[in-house]
Structure formats: C-alpha cells, structure tokens
Tab-separated table of C-alpha atoms and ligand atoms in Angstrom:
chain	number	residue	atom	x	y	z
A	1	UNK	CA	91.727	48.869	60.000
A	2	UNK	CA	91.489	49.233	63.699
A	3	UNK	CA	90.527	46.289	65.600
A	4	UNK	CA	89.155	46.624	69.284
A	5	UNK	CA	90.824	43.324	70.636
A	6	UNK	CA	94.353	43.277	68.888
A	7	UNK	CA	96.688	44.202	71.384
A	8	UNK	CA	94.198	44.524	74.283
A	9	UNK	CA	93.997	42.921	77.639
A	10	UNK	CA	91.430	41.388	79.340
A	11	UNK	CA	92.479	41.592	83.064
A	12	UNK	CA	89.124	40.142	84.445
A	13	UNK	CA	87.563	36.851	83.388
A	14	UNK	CA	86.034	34.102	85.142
A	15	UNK	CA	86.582	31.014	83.135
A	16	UNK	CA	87.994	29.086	85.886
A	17	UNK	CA	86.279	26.095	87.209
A	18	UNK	CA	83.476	27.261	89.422
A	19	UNK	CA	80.228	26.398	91.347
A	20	UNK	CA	77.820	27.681	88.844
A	21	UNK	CA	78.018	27.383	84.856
A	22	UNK	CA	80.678	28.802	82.498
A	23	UNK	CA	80.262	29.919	79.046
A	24	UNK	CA	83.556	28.901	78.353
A	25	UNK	CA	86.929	27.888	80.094
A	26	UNK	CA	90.279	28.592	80.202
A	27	UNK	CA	91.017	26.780	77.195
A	28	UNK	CA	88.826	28.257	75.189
A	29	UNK	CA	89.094	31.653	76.170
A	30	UNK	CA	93.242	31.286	75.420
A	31	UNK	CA	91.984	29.760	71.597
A	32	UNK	CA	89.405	33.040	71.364
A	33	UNK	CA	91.792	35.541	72.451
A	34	UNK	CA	94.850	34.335	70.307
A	35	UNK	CA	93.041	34.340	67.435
A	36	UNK	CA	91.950	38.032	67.715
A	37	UNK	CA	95.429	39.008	68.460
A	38	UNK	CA	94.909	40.070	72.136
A	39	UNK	CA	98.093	41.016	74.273
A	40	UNK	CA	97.111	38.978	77.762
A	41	UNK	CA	94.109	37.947	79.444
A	42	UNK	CA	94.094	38.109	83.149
A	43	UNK	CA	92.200	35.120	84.975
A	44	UNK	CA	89.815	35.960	88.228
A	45	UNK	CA	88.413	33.358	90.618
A	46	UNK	CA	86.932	33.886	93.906
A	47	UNK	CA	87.886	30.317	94.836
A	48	UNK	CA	91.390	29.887	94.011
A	49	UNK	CA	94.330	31.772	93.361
A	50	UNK	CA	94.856	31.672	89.240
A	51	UNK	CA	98.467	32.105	89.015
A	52	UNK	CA	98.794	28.258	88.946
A	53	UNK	CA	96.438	27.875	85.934
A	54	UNK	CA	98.098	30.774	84.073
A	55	UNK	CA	101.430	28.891	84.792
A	56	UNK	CA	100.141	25.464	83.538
A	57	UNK	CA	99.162	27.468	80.491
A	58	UNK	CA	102.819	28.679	79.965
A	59	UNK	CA	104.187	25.506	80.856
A	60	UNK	CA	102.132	23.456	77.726
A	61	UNK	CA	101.895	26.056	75.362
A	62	UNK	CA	105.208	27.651	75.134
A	63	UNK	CA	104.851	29.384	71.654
A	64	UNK	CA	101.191	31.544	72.384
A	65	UNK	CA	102.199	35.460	71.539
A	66	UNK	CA	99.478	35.534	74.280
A	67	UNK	CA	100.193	36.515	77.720
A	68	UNK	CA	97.958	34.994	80.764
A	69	UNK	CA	98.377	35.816	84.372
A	70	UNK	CA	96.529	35.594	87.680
A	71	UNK	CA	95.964	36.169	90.863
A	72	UNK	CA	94.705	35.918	94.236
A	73	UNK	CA	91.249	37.409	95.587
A	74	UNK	CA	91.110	36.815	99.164
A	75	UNK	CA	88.029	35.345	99.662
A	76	UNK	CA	87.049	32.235	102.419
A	77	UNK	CA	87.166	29.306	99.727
A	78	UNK	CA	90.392	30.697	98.411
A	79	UNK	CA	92.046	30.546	102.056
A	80	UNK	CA	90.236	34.318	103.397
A	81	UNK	CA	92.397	37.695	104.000
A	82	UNK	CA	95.656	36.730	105.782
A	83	UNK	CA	99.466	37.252	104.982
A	84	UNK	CA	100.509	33.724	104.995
A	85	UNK	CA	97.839	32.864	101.816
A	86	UNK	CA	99.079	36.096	100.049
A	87	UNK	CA	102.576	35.268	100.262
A	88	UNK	CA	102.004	31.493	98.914
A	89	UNK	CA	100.358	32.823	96.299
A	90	UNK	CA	103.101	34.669	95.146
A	91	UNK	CA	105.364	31.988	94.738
A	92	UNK	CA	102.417	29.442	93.032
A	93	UNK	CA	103.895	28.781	89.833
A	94	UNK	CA	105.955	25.852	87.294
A	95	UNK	CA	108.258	28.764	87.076
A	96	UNK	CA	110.467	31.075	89.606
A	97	UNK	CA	109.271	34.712	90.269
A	98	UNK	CA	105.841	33.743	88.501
A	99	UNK	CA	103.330	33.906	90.938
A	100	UNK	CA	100.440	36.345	91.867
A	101	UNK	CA	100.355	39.225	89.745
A	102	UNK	CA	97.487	40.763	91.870
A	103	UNK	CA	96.594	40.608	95.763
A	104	UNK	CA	92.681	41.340	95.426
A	105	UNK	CA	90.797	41.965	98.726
A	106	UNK	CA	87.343	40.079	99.373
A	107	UNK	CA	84.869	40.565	96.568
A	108	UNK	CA	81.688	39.210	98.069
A	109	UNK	CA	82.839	38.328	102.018
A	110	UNK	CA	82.944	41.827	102.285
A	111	UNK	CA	81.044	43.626	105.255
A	112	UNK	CA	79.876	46.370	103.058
A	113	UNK	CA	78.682	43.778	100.372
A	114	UNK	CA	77.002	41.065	102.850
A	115	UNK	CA	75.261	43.785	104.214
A	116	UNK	CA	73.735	45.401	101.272
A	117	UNK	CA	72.720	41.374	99.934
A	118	UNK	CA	71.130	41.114	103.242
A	119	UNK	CA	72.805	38.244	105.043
A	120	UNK	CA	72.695	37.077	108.524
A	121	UNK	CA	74.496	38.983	111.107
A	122	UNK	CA	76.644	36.287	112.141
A	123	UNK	CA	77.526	35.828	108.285
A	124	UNK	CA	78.230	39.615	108.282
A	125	UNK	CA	80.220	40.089	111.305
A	126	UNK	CA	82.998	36.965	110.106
A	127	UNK	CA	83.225	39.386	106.659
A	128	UNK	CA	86.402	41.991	105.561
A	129	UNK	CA	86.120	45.558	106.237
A	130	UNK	CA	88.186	47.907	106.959
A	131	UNK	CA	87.790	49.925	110.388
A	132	UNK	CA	87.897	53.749	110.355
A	133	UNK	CA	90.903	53.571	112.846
A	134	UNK	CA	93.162	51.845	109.323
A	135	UNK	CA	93.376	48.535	108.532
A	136	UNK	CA	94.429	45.500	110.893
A	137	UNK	CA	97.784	44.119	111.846
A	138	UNK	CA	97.046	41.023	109.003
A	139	UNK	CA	96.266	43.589	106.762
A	140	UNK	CA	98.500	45.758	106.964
A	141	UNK	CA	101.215	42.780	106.860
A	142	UNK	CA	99.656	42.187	103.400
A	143	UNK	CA	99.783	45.779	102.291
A	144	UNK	CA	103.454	45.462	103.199
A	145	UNK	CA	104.342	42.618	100.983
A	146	UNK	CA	102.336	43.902	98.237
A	147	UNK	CA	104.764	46.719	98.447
A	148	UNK	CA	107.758	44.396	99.074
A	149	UNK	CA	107.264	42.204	96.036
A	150	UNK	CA	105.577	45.047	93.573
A	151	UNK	CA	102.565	43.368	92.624
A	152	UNK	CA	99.052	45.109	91.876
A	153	UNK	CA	96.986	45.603	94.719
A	154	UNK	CA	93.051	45.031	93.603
A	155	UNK	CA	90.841	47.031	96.562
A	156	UNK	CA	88.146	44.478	96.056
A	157	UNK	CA	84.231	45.708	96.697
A	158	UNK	CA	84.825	47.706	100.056
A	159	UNK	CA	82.887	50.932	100.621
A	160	UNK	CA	84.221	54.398	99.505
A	161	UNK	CA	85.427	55.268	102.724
A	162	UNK	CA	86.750	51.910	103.734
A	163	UNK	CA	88.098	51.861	99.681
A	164	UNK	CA	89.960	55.639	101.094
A	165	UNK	CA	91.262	54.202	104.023
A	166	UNK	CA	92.870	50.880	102.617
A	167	UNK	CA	94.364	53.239	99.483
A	168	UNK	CA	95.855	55.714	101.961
A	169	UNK	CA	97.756	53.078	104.122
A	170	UNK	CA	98.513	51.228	101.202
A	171	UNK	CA	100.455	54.451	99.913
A	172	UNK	CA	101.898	55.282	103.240
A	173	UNK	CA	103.330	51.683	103.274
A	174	UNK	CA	104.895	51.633	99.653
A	175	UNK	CA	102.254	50.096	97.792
A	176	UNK	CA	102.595	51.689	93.896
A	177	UNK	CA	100.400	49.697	91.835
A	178	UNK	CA	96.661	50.069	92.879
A	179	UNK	CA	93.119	49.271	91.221
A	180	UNK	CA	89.844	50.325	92.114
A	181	UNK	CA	87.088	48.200	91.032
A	182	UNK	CA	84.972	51.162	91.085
A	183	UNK	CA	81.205	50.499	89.145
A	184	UNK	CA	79.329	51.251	92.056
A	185	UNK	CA	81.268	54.864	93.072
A	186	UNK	CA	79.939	57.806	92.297
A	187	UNK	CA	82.002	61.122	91.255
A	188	UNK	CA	82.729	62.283	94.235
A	189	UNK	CA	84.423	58.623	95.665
A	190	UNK	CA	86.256	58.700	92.336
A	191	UNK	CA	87.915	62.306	92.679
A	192	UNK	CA	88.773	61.470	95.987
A	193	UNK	CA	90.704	58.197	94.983
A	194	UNK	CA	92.308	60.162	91.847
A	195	UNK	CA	94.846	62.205	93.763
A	196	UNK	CA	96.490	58.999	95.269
A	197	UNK	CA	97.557	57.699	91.787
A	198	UNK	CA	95.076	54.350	91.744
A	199	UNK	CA	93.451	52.954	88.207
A	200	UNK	CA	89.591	52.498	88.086
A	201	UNK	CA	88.094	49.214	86.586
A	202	UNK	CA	84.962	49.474	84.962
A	203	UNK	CA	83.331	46.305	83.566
A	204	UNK	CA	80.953	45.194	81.078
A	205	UNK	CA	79.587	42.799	83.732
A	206	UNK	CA	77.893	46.078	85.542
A	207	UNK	CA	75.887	47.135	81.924
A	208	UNK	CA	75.315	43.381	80.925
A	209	UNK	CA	71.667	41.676	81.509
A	210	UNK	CA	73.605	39.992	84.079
A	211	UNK	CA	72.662	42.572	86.700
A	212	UNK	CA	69.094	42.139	86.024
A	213	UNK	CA	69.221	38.273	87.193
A	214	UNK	CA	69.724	36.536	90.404
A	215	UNK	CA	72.962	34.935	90.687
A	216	UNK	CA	74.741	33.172	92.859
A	217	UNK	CA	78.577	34.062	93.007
A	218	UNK	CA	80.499	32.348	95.980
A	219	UNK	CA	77.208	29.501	97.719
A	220	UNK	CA	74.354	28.610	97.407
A	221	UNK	CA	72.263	32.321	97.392
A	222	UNK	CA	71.298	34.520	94.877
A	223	UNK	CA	72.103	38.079	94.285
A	224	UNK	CA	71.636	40.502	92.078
A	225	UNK	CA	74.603	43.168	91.779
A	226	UNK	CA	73.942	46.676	91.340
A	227	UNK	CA	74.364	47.794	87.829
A	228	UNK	CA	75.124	50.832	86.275
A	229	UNK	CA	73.567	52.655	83.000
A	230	UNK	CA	75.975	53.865	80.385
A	231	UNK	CA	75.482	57.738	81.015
A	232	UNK	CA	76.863	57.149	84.394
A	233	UNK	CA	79.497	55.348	83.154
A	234	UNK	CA	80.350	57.731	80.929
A	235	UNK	CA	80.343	60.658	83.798
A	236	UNK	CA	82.664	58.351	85.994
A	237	UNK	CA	85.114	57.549	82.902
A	238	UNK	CA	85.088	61.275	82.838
A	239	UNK	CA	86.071	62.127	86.349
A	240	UNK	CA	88.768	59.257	86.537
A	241	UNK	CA	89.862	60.513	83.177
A	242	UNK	CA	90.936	57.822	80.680
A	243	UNK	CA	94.259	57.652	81.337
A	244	UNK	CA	93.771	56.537	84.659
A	245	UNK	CA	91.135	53.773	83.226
A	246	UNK	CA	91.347	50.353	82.728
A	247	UNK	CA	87.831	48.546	80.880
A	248	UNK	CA	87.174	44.517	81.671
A	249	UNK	CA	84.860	42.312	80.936
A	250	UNK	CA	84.424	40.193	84.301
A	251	UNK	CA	82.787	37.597	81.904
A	252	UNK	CA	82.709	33.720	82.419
A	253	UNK	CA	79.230	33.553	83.700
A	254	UNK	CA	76.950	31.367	81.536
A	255	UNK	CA	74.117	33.989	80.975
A	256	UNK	CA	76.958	36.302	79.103
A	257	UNK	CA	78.461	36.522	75.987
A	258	UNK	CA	81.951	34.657	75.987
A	259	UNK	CA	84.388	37.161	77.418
A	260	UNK	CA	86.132	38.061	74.057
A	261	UNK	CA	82.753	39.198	72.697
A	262	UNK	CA	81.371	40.914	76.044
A	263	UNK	CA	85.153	42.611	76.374
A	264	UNK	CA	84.792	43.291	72.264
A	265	UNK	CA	80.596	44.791	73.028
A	266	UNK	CA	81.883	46.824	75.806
A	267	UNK	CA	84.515	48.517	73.842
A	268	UNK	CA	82.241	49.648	70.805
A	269	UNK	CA	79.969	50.944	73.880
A	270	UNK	CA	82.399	53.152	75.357
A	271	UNK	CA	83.527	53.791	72.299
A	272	UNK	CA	79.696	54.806	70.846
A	273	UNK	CA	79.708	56.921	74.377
A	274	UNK	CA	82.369	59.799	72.707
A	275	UNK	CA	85.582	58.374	73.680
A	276	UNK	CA	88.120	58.296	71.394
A	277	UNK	CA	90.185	56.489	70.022
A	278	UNK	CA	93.533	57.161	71.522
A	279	UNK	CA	91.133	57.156	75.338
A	280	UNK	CA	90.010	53.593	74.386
A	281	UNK	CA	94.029	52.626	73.947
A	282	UNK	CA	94.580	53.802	77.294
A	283	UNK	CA	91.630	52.298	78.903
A	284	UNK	CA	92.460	48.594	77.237
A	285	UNK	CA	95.553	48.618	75.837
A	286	UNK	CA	98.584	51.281	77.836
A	287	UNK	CA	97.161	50.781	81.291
A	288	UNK	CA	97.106	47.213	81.835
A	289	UNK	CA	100.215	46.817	80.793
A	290	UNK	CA	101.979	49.651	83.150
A	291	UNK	CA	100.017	48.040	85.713
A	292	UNK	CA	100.470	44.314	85.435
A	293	UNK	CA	104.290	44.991	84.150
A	294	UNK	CA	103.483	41.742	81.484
B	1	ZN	ZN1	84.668	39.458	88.746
C-alpha cells in the first residue's frame, strides 16, 4: 500500500530549541520520522545554524536509515546576512565536508516582512532587502560561495521583485541549486521565477490554524503570517508545475500538529486537491533529494 511518509523528506521543521514552545524536539521528531520510514528531515531555526545538531545526531546514532541535515538562515540571533557567518557555517560539523546544506536569507528581519508586520522604522531600516540596483558587495560575496561550495540557496521571505533580483544574480554568479519559499506569490511572481530553474516550497504552516493566531517568531511581538486557502494553492502548484515543487511542513510550533502528522495532513490535502500520485513523489520525495544531494 502506498504510504505518504516512507521515503519522503521533510526539509522544514522547527524542533530546535527556541524562544516560544515546541510540540516536539529534535529527538523526537528523529524517533517519529524513523519509524514511518522517512528518507531525511531537514532542521530550520531562525536562531542558529542546524548543521551542528544534525551532526550531533550522526555522531550518536550511527545506524538511523534516516538522513538529517541543516542549515543556516541568516537572521540577527543567528549572526545576520554576512559572508564570514555563511562560510562558518559550512564547515560546522563532528565531520569534514558536513556543514550547511542550505544558505537561507532573512526570514523575518526582512524589509519587506518588517514592513508589512508594522515595525518601527528604525527596526525596518537595520532589516535585509535587496536594492533594485542587485544585491550588495556582502551579498553578493555570499551568492559567490554558495556557488563555490554547491549548497542550496533558500531566497528567504523577500518580495517578488527583490525574490527576481537575488535569483538573477544568483544565476549570473553560478549559483545552481535555488528555493523559493513562495506561499505568499501569486501566479504571475511564480512564472517569472520558473524560467530561471528555482524549486518552490509550499508549506502546511501557510493552510494550518497557525495563520489565524498571533505568534511570535524571532522576540517578543506577535504576528500573524499571511495564509493561503487551498484553491490558491492548488493554482500556484499548477503554475510552478510539480516537478519543480517541493511540499514542507515548517512545523515545530506548539499550536500544530507534530511535524510528521502536519507534513503527513498536508500531503493527503494536496493530494485530495487532484494531484497525483506520481506529482506528490516529485513534490516530497524526487525533489528534495536532487536538491539537497543527501
Ligand atoms: Zn519556517
């Protein structure tokens, strides 16, 4: 019989230790996700780069069939957007050649996101963006390493056209492996990003209850993120076209299911929304793991 999570990845949970509460940790999640036979699970953290937990993981439990990696989003706490953080973190491991596995830019200290959750202009001005002109010297630097070393670049929650600009200098300067968080696109953002190559992440986070709360995310305010319903998500599966698709859960967060079951209630949505079966392998199974090379 087929089974949604055997042989899937999860390249998006937040079970790390964080400021708010967890339904789970990393543990856990590892127990949960060999037991239903999952390929690899890919740890997130806006505070610290994850590649040293996923190591630690390796290091004590040498026999899992499971596969765990991380990664660094550049956010403040986890030591901001700049080359010499990116490059540590691709060396952060027990083992040699085992670091980062993604370079992610800001997800919240982002000027496009501080903006729309209404922060102080001070606040707003220290956030990433990306100026219409290309991206900075630092960033651009980090672009180039990405490139150098072959690891996945993760655009982060930019605007469209900042998202367009970063992608196209990220081309020009050799980068090959690119995802798009890309919930809050619409069509036209999508089609525009599709002819450069680049997988789109859609998450169960962005359907879940959680979008209908206040939460806080990276301090002490509260925010709710804009969701999405599951007939848009089906239109923007459709313009990216599953085989350019990858499905997460971004679970962790207390108020959701623990990630195997969100990543497992997601699946049997998209699923229930027309796509086949051979679509859903691409979007949880193929992908990933042309992406992440695990
Ligand atoms: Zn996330």
């Amino acid at each position: 019989m087929y089974s949604f999570l055997e042989n899937s990845t999860d390249i998006h949970i937040h079970c790390c230790p964080h400021i708010n509460k967890r339904s789970t940790d990393i543990f856990e999640v590892i127990k949960f996700a060999e037991k239903n036979k999952m390929y690899a699970i890919g740890l997130m953290d806006n505070f610290s780069n994850t590649s040293g937990y996923a190591s630690l993981v390796k290091k004590n439990f040498p026999n899992l069939n499971l596969k765990i990696f991380g990664g660094l989003i550049m956010e403040p706490p986890a030591g901001g957007v700049s080359y010499e953080n990116a490059k540590i973190s691709l060396e952060y491991s027990y083992f040699e050649n085992d670091g980062a596995k993604f370079i992610s830019f800001p997800t919240h200290h982002t000027r496009y996101i501080a903006i729309q959750e209404k922060r102080k202009l001070d606040y707003i001005q220290a956030c990433f963006y990306v100026p219409d002109s290309g991206p900075t010297n630092e960033t651009t630097k980090i672009l180039e390493l990405i490139a150098n070393k072959n690891v996945v670049l993760n655009t982060g929650h930019l605007s469209p056209k900042e998202t367009l600009t970063l992608v196209k200098a990220a081309k020009s300067l050799g980068v090959k492996k690119i995802l798009v968080p890309s919930n809050n696109f619409n069509k036209t953002t999508i089609e525009k990003l599709k002819i450069h190559n680049v997988y789109f992440e859609f998450s169960y986070f962005f359907v879940s209850k959680a979008t209908e709360v206040p939460l806080t995310h990276i301090d002490d305010e509260s925010h709710k993120i804009k969701g999405l319903t599951l007939k848009t998500l089906k239109d923007l599966i459709e313009a990216a076209d599953p085989k350019n698709v990858i499905l997460s859960s971004d679970c962790g967060v207390s108020i959701l299911p623990k990630p195997h079951l969100g990543f497992y209630q997601f699946i049997k949505q998209v699923h229930e929304l027309g796509f086949t079966i051979e679509e859903i392998d691409y979007m949880i199974k193929t992908n990933s793991k042309r992406l992440f090379r695990i």
